[in-house]
Short mmCIF file of C-alpha atoms in Angstrom, two decimals:
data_model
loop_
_atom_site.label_atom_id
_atom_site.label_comp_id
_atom_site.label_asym_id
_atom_site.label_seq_id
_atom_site.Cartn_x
_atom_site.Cartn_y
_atom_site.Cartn_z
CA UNK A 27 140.84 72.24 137.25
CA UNK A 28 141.15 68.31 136.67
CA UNK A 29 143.03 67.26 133.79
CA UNK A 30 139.88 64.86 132.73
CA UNK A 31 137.54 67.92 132.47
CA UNK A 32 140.18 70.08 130.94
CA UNK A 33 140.09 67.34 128.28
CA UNK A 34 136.24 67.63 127.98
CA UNK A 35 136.31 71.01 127.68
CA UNK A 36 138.78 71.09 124.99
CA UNK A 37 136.83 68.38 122.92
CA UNK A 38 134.09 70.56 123.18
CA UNK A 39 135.95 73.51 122.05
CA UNK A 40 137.08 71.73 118.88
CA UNK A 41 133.64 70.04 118.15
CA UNK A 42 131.81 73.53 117.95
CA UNK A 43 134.74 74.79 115.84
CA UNK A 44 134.29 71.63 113.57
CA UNK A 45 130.32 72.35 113.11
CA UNK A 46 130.60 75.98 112.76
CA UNK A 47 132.21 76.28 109.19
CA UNK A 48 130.00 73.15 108.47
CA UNK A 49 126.61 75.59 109.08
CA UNK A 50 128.34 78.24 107.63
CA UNK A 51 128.48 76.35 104.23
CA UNK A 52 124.93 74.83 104.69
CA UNK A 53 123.68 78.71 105.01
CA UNK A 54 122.51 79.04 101.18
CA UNK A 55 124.20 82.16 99.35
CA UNK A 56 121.89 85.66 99.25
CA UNK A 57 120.05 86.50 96.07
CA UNK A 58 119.01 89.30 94.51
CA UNK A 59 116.30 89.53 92.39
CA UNK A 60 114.99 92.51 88.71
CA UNK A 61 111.37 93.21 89.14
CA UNK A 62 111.25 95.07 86.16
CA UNK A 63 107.36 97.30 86.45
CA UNK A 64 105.26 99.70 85.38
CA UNK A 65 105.15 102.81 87.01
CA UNK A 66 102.28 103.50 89.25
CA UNK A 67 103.87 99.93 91.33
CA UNK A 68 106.89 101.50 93.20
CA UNK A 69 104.46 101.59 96.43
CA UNK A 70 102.70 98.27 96.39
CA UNK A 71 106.42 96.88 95.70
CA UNK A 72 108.31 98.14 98.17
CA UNK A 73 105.63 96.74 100.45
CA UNK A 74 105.89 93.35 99.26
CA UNK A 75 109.23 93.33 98.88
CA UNK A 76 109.74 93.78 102.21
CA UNK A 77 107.12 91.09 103.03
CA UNK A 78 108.62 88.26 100.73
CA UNK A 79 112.20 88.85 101.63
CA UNK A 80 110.80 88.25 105.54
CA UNK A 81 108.67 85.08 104.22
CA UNK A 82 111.42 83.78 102.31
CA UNK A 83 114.05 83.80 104.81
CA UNK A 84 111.66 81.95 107.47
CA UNK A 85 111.57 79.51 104.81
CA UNK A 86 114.18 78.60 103.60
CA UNK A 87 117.16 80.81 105.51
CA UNK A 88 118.22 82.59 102.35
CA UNK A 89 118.63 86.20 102.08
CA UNK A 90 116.94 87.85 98.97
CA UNK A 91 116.87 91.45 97.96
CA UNK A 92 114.49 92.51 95.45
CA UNK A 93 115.44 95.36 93.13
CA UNK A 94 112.99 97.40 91.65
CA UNK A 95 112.64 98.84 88.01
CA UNK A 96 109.88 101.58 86.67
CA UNK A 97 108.67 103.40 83.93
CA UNK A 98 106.07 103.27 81.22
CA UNK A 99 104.90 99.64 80.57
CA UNK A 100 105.96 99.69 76.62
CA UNK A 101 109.19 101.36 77.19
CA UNK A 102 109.95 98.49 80.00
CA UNK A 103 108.92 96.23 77.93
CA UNK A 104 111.55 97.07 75.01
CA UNK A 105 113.91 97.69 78.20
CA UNK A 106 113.92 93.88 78.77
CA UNK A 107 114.19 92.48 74.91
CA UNK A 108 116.75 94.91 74.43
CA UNK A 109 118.68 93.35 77.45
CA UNK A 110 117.64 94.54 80.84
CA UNK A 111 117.75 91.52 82.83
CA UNK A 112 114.77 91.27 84.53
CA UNK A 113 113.92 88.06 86.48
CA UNK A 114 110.03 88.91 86.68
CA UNK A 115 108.15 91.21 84.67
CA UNK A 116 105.02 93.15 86.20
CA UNK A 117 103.77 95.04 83.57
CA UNK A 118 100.16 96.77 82.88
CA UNK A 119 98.83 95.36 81.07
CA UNK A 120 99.25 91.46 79.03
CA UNK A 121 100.07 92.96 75.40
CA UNK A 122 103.38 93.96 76.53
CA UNK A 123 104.23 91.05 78.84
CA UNK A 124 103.33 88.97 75.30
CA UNK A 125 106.18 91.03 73.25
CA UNK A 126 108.43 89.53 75.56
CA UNK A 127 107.77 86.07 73.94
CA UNK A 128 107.13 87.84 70.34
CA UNK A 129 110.36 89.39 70.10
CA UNK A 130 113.41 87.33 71.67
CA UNK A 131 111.51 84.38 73.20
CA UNK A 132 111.78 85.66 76.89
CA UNK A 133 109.05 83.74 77.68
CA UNK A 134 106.47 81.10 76.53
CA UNK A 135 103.68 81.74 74.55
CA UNK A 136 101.57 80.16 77.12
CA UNK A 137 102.90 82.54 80.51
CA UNK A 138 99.26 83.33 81.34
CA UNK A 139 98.79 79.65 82.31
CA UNK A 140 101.42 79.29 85.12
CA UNK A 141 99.77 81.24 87.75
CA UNK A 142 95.69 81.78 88.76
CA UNK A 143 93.84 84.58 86.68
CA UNK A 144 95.86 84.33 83.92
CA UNK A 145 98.49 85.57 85.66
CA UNK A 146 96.71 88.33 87.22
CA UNK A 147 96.64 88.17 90.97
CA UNK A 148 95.22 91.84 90.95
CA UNK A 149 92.43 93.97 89.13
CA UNK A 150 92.19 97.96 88.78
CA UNK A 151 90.58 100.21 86.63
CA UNK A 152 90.24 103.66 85.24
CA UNK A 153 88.96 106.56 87.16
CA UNK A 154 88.61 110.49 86.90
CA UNK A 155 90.63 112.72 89.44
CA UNK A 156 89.52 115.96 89.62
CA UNK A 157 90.21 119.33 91.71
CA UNK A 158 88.70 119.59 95.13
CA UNK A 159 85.43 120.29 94.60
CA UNK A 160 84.84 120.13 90.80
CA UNK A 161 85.07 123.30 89.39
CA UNK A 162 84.25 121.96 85.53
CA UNK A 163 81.54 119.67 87.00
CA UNK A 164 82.84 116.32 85.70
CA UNK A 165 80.71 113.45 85.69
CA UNK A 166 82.05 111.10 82.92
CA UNK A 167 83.81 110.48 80.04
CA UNK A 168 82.07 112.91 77.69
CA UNK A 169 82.92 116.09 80.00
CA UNK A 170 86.49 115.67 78.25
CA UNK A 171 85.68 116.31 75.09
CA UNK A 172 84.12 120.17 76.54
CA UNK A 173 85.94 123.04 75.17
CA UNK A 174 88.25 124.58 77.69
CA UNK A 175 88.75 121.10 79.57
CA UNK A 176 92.15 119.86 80.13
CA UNK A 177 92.80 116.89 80.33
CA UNK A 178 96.10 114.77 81.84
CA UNK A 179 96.84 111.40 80.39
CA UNK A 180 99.60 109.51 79.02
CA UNK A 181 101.12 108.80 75.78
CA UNK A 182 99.71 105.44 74.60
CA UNK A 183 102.82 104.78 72.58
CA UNK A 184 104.63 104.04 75.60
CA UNK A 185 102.48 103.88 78.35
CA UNK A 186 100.20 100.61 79.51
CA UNK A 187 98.40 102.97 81.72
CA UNK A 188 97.11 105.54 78.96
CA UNK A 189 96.13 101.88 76.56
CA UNK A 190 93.81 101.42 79.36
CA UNK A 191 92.50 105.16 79.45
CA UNK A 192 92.04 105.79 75.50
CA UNK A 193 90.34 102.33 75.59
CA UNK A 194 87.92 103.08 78.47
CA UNK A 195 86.99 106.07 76.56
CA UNK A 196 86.47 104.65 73.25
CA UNK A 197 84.35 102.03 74.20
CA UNK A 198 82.17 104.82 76.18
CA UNK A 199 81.75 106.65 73.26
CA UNK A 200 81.33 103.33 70.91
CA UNK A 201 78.29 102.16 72.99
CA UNK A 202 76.89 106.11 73.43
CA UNK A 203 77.10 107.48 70.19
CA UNK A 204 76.99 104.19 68.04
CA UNK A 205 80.20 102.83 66.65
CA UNK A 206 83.38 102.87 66.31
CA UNK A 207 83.63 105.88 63.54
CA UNK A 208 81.97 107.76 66.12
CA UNK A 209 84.42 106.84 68.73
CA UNK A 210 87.19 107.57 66.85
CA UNK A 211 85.77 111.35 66.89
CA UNK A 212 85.21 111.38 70.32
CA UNK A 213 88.48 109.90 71.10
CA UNK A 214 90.28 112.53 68.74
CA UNK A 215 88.42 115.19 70.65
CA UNK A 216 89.49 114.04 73.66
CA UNK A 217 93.41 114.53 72.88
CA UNK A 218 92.32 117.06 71.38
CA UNK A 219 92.22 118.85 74.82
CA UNK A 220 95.40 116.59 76.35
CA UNK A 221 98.25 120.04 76.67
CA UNK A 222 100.74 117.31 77.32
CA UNK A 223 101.83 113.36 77.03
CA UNK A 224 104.02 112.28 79.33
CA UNK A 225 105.54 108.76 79.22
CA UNK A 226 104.30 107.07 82.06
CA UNK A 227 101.10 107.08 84.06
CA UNK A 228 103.26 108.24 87.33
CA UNK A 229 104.76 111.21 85.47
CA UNK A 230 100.92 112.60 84.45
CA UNK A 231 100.12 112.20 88.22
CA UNK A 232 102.95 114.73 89.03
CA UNK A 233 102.24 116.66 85.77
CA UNK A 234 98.70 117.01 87.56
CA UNK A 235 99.27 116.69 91.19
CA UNK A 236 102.59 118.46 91.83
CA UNK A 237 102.47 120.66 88.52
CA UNK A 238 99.19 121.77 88.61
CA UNK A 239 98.85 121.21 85.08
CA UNK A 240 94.98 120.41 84.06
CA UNK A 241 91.43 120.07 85.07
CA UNK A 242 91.57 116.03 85.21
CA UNK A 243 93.58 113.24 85.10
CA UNK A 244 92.34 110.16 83.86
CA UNK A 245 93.88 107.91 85.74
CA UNK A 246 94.56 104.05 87.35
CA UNK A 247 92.25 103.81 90.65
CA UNK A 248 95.53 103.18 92.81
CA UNK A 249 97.17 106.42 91.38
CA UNK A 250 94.09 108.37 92.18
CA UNK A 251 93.75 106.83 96.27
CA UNK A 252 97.77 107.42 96.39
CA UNK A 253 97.13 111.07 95.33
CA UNK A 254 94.29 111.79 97.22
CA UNK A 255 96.40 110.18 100.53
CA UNK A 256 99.08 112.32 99.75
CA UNK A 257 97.44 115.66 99.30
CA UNK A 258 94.11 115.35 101.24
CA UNK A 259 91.26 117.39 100.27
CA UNK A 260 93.33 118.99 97.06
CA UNK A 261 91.58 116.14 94.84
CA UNK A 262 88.18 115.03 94.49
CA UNK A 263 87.84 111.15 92.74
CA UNK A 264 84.81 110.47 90.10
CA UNK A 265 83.78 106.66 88.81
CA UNK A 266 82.75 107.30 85.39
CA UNK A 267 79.17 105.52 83.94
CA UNK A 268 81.44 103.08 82.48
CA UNK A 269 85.03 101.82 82.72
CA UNK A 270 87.34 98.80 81.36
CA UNK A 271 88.49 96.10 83.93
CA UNK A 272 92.22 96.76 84.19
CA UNK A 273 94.54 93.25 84.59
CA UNK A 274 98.21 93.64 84.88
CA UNK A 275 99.51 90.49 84.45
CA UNK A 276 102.92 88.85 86.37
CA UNK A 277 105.66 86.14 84.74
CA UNK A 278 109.44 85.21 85.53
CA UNK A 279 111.22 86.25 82.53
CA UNK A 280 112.71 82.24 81.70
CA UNK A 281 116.11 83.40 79.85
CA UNK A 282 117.08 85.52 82.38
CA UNK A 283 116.24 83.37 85.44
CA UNK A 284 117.91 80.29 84.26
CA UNK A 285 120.70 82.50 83.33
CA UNK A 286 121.11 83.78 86.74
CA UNK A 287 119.91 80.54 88.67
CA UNK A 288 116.74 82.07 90.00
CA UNK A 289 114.05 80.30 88.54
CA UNK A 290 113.04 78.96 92.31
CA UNK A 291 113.17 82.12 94.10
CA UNK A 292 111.55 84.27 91.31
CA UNK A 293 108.56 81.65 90.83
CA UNK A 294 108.21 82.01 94.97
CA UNK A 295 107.87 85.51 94.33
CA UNK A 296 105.36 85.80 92.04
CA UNK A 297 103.01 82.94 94.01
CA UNK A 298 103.70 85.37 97.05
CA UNK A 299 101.40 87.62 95.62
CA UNK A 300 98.72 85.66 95.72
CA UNK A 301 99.14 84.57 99.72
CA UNK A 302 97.09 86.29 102.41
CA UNK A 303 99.43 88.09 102.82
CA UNK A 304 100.33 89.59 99.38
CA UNK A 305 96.65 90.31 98.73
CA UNK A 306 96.54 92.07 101.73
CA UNK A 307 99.26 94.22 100.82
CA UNK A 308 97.69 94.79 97.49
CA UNK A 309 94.61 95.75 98.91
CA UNK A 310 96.60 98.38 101.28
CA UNK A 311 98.15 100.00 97.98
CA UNK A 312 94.42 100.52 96.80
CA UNK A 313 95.23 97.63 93.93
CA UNK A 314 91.73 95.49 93.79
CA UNK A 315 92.62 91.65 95.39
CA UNK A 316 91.44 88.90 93.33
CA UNK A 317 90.81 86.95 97.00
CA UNK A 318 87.96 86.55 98.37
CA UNK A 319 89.13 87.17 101.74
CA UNK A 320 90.91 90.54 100.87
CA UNK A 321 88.23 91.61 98.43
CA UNK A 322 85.77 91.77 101.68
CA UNK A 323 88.23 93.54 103.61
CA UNK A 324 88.99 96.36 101.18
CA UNK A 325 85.24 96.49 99.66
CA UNK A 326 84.41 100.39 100.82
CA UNK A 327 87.34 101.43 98.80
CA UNK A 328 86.66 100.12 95.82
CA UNK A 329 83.21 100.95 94.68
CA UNK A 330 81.25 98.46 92.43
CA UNK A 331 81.57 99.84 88.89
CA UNK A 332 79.79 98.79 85.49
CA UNK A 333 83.32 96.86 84.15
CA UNK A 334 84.04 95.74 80.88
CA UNK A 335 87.07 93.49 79.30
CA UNK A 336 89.75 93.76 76.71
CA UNK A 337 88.86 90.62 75.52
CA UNK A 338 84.80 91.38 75.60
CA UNK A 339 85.09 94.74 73.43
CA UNK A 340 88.53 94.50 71.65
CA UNK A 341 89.51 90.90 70.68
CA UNK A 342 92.45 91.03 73.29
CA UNK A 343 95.27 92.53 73.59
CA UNK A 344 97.28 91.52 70.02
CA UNK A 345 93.98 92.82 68.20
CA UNK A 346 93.76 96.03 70.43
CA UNK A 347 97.39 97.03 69.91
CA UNK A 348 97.17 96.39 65.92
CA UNK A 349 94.42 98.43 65.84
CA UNK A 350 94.87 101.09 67.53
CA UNK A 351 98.46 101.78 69.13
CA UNK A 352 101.08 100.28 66.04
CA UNK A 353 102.82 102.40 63.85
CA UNK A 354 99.98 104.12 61.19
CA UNK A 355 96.81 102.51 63.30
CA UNK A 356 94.16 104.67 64.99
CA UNK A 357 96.15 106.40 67.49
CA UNK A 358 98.18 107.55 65.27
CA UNK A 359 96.12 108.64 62.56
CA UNK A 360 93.84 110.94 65.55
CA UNK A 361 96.87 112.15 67.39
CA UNK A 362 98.49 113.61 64.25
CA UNK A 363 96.10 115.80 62.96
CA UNK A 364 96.18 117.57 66.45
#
């Protein structure tokens, strides 16, 4: 070998060596993010998790790992103001993402506004589940109140999930029998027949799916396809006459992201979800897409239902939960005299 390319390949030896700690210090540092959730998510999360973590590092070449956090929505919600650090919140339902801001200032007042549907880049709703082939001939909301009918559903106390249910029924029984006096009967009736309140809308599925406990579950649409997917003909699904438009609502949790330098990656996160792509994997985990595009695509599985809205028959969220589901309001006035 000539001493002139022995030269040239020892420059090029100790360029590459030169660059290579240089790219290795460009490479930007992995992150980990808290999605802190509501129970009936796990499914649709570890989906998108998955999807964003690929998306992201095409982008931008940083590694992100996306924990995952579940439970009743109340009881996450109090999980984060007592100090879980959570860098988004997905909870069920707005009134608990809006305690967040109430109590600690983990967020604006105005976190609806940052993203498209108020922060909503998914629907669901309420539905019946029922055993294969409907031995108590269920048909809506006031086959609950029937003597001898069990019913599964979650404690509204801590679960977003079950705010949803007792709602759906108490506006069923508002506009059927009259009024709200009325309701509140039929609503007391309906616990009435409840054997058992678990915490979470996950832990009533397994309460009625793996325990056997019950004649129905009243349940979130998603839980209900995920049930009947798991256990095939075991479960039979019925759309009541009327039900309320579900809208979990999405935010970064501002304390905790600018305390952990995230605020860029968690804000990516939560846009994902409204990409092709994330409403595509919403649609997949039987969550309704507010695209157009993945509305069309998943429209046999979600049949058109006579929908109403939190805001339309309850003032919202702040007037719902002061009426019915504080301390002493109309929750707890029917479930004690059980």
């Amino acid at each position: 070998m000539s001493l002139a390319l022995t030269r040239r390949l020892a420059l090029i030896a100790f360029a590459a060596l030169a660059v290579a700690p240089l790219a290795q210090a460009q490479q930007p540092a992995a992150v980990t993010l808290l999605n802190v959730s509501y129970d009936p998510t796990r499914e649709l999360y570890v989906d998108f998790n998955k999807a964003f973590a690929k998306h992201w590092k095409e982008k931008t070449g940083q590694e992100v790992t996306v924990k995952q956090s579940h439970g009743g929505s109340g009881k996450q919600a109090r999980a984060i103001i007592d100090g879980l650090e959570a860098d988004v919140a997905t909870l069920a339902l707005a009134g608990d993402t809006d305690a967040l801001h109430a109590h600690g200032q983990w967020i604006p007042k105005d976190w609806q506004k940052r993203l498209p549907h108020n922060s909503s880049p998914y629907t669901s709703t309420i539905v019946l589940v029922v055993r294969a082939g409907n031995p108590k001939g269920i048909k809506d909301w006031d086959d609950l109140v029937k003597p001898g009918v069990k019913v599964i559903t979650p404690n509204p106390k801590t679960s977003g999930g079950a705010r949803w249910n007792y709602l759906a029924a108490w506006e069923f029984a508002k506009r059927k029998y009259g009024g709200d006096a009325q309701a509140k009967d039929f609503v007391a009736k309906l616990f009435q027949n409840v054997p058992v309140l678990d915490t979470g809308a996950r832990g009533s599925t397994i309460t009625f799916g793996q325990r056997n406990q019950g004649d129905v579950l009243v349940a979130w649409e998603n839980e209900a396809h995920l049930l009947e997917k798991e256990f095939g003909a075991k479960f039979d699904i019925v759309y009541p006459s009327l039900s309320i438009l579900a809208e979990p609502a999405v935010t970064v949790v501002d304390r905790n992201v600018d305390k952990h330098g995230t605020r860029a990656v968690a804000t990516a996160y939560l846009e994902y979800l409204y990409s092709d792509e994330g409403q595509d994997i919403a649609g997949r985990n039987f969550y309704r897409p507010t695209s157009e595009k993945a509305a069309a695509k998943y429209a046999r599985q979600f049949p058109k239902l006579n929908l109403f809205t939190i805001d339309q028959s309850f003032g919202g969220w702040t007037q719902a939960a002061k009426t019915h589901f504080a301390d002493g309001a109309l929750f707890d006035q029917i479930y004690t005299q059980k």
